[in-house]
Coordinates of C-alpha atoms in Angstrom, one line a residue:
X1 CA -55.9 19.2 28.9
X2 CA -59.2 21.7 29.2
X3 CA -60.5 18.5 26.7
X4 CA -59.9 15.5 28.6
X5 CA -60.8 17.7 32.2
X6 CA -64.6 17.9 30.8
X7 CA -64.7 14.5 29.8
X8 CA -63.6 13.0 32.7
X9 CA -66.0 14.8 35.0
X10 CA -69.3 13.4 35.7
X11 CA -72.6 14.9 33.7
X12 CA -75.2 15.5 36.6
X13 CA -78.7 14.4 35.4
X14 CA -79.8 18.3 34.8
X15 CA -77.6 18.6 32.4
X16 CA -77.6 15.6 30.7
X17 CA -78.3 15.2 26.8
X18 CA -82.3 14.2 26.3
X19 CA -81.6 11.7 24.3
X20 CA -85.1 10.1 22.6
X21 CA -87.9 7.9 22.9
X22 CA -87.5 4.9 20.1
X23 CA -84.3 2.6 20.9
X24 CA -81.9 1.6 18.9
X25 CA -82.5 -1.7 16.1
X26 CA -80.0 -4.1 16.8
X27 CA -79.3 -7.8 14.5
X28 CA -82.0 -10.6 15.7
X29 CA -79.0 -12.8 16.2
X30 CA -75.3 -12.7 17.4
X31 CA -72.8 -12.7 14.6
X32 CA -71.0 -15.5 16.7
X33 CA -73.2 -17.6 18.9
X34 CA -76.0 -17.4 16.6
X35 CA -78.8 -16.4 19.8
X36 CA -80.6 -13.3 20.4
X37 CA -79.2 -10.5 21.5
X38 CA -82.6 -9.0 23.0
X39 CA -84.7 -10.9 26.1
X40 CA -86.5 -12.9 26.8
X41 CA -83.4 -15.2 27.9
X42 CA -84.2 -19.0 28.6
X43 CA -85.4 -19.6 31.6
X44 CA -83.0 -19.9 34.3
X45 CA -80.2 -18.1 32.4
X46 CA -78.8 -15.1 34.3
X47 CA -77.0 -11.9 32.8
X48 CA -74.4 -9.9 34.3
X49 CA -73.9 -5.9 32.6
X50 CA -70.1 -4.6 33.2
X51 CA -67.9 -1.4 31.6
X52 CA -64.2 -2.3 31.4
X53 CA -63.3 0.2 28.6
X54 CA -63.8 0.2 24.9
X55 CA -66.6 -2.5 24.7
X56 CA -65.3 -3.9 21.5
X57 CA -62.5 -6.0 23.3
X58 CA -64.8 -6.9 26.5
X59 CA -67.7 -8.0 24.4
X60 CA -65.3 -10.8 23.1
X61 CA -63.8 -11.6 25.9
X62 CA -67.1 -12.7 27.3
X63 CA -68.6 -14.3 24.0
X64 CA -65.9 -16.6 23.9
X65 CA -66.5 -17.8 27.6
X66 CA -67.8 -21.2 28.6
X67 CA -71.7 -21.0 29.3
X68 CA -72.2 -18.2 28.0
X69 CA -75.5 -18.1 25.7
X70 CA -75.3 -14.8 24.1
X71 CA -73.7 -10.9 24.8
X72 CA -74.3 -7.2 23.2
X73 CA -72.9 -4.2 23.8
X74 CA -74.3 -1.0 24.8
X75 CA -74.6 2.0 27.1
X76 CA -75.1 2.3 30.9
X77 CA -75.3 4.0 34.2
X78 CA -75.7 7.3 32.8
X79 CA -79.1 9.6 32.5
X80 CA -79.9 9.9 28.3
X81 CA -82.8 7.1 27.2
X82 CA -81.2 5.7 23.9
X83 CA -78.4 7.3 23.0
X84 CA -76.6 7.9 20.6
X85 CA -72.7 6.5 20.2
X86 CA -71.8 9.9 19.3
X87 CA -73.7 11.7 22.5
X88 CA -71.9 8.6 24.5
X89 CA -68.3 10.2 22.7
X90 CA -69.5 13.4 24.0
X91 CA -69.3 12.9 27.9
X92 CA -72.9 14.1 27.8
X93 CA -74.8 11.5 28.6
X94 CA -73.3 10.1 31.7
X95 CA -73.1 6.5 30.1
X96 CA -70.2 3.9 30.3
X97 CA -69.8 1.6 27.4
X98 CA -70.9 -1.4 28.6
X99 CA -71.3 -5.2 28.2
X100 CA -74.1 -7.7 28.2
X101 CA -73.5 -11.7 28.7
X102 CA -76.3 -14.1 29.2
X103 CA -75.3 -17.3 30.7
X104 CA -75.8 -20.6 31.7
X105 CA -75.6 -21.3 35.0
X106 CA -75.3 -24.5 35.1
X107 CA -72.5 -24.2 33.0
X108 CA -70.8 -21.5 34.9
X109 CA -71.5 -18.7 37.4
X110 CA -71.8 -15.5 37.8
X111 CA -68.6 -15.0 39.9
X112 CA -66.5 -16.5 36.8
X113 CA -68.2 -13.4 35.2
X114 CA -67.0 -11.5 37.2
X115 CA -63.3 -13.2 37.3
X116 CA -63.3 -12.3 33.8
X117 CA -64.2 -9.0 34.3
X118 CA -61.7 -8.1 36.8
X119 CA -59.1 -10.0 34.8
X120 CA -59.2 -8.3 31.6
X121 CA -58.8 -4.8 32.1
X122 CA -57.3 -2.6 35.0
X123 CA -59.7 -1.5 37.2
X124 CA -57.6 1.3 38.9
X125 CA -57.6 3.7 36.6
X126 CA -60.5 6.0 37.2
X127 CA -62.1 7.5 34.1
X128 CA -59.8 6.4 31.5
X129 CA -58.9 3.0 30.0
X130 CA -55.0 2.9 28.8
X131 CA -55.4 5.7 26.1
X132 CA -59.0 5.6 26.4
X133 CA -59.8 8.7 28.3
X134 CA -63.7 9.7 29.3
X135 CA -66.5 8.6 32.0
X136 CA -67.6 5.8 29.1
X137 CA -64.9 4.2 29.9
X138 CA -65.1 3.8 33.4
X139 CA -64.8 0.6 35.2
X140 CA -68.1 -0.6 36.5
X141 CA -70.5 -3.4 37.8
X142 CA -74.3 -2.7 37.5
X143 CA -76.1 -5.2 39.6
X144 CA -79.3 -6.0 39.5
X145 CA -80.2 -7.7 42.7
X146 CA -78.9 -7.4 45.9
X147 CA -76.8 -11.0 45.5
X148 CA -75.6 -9.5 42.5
X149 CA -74.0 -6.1 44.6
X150 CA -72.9 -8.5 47.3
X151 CA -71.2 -10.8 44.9
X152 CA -69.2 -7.7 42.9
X153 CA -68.2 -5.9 46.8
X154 CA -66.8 -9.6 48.1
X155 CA -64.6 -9.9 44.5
X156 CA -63.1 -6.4 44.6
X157 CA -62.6 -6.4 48.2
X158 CA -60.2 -9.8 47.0
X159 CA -59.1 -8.2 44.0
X160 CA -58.0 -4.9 45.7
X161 CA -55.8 -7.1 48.0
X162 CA -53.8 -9.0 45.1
X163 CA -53.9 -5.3 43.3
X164 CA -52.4 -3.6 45.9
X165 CA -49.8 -6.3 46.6
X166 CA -48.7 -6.3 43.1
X167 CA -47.8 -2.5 43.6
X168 CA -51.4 -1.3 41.9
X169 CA -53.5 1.3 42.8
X170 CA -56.9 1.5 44.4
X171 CA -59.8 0.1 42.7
X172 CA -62.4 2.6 41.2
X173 CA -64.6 0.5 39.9
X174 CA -68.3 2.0 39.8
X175 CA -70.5 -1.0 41.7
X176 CA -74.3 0.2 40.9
X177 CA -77.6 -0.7 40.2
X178 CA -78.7 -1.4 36.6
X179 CA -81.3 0.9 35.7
X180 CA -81.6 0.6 32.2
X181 CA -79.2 -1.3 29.7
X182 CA -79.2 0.5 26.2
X183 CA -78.5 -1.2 22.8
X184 CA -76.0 0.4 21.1
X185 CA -75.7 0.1 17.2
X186 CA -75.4 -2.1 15.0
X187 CA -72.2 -1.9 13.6
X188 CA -70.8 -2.1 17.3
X189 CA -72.0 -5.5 18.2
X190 CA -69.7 -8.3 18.0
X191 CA -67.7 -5.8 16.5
X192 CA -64.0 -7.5 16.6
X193 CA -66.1 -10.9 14.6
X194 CA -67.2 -8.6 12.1
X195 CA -63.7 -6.7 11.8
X196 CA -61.0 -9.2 13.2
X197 CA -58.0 -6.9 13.2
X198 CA -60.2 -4.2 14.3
X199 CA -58.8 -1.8 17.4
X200 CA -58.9 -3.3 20.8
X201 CA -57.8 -1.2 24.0
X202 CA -58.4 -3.8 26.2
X203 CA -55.6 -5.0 28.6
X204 CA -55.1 -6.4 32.4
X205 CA -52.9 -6.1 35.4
X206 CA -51.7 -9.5 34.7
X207 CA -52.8 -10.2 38.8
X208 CA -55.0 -12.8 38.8
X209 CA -58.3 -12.8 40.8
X210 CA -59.0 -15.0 43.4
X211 CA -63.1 -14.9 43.3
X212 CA -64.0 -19.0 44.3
X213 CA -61.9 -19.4 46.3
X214 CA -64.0 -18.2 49.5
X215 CA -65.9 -16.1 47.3
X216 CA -69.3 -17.8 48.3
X217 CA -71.7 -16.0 51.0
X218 CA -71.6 -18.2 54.0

């Protein structure tokens, strides 16, 4: 109990692993797509950075989306430059395992990102995903403009209402800005191509989300 208590709390910056200066290698291309998995993107593409648990499962669940050009997994939100998966493990860092998709928006948008996001893992569950139990494993939405923020507020605030009707709890979803979007390592990208039966915590509320239908700012 003393176990998962310290690694559900919160790391405050002070405290926080150092971490290092070099970053993580990561493959040139995507095991499945075949694009890059570092920027530049092609112009015009946009890129949305969530944490919805084990990033294993979510990395797939976007890679086999429409329009979507390329993903990656890593770390986010937290205070340690590159770390480590282990430091990630270790609460210490103050990190969520994250995903990376690059789309095409002229192929789809970044609301249907953000469909899938809510879709595809339970967002009420505060630091813990099913079994998965630790602040990297958080729900979370790490915008990067002001849209971006806007658009991830207007679909939990429809999300939350289907939720709570369903008999769910409250949505504690992290919505935050960016900052910094770490690789992680090799062997974790595009991890469930590499290793089909490989474990995957990922699972939804079965409540679908509404985002399109009035989700636009008017």
């Amino acid at each position: 109990m003393f176990f998962n208590k310290a690694k559900t709390n919160p790391v405050a910056a002070e405290d926080a692993l150092p971490g290092r200066d070099q970053a993580i290698s990561v493959p040139a291309r995507h095991e499945v797509l075949g694009n890059p998995l570092t920027p530049p993107w092609p112009e015009g593409f946009q890129q949305i950075v969530v944490g919805m648990g084990c990033f294993w499962g979510a990395e797939r669940v976007f890679w086999q989306a429409d329009g979507v050009w390329t993903t990656a997994v890593g770390y986010a939100g937290g205070h340690t430059p590159n770390p480590t998966y282990e430091e990630v493990c270790s609460a210490r860092t103050g990190h969520t395992e994250a995903v990376l998709a690059v789309f095409d928006p002229s192929q789809t948008s970044y609301e249907e990102m953000l469909r899938l996001f809510w879709e595809n893992h339970d967002p009420t569950q505060g630091m813990r995903q099913g079994n998965d139990v630790g602040t990297q494993y958080r729900s979370a939405i790490l915008y990067g403009s002001e849209a971006e923020r806007e658009a991830a507020e207007r679909s939990r605030d429809m999300f939350a209402e289907r939720l709570r009707a369903a008999g769910f709890g409250e949505i504690t979803t992290e919505i935050a800005p960016l900052g910094e979007f770490f690789y992680a390592e090799d062997y974790h990208q595009q991890y469930l191509a590499k290793v089909p039966n490989g474990y995957c915590g990922l699972g939804g509320t079965g409540v679908s989300c509404p985002i399109g239908l009035g989700a636009q700012a008017s």
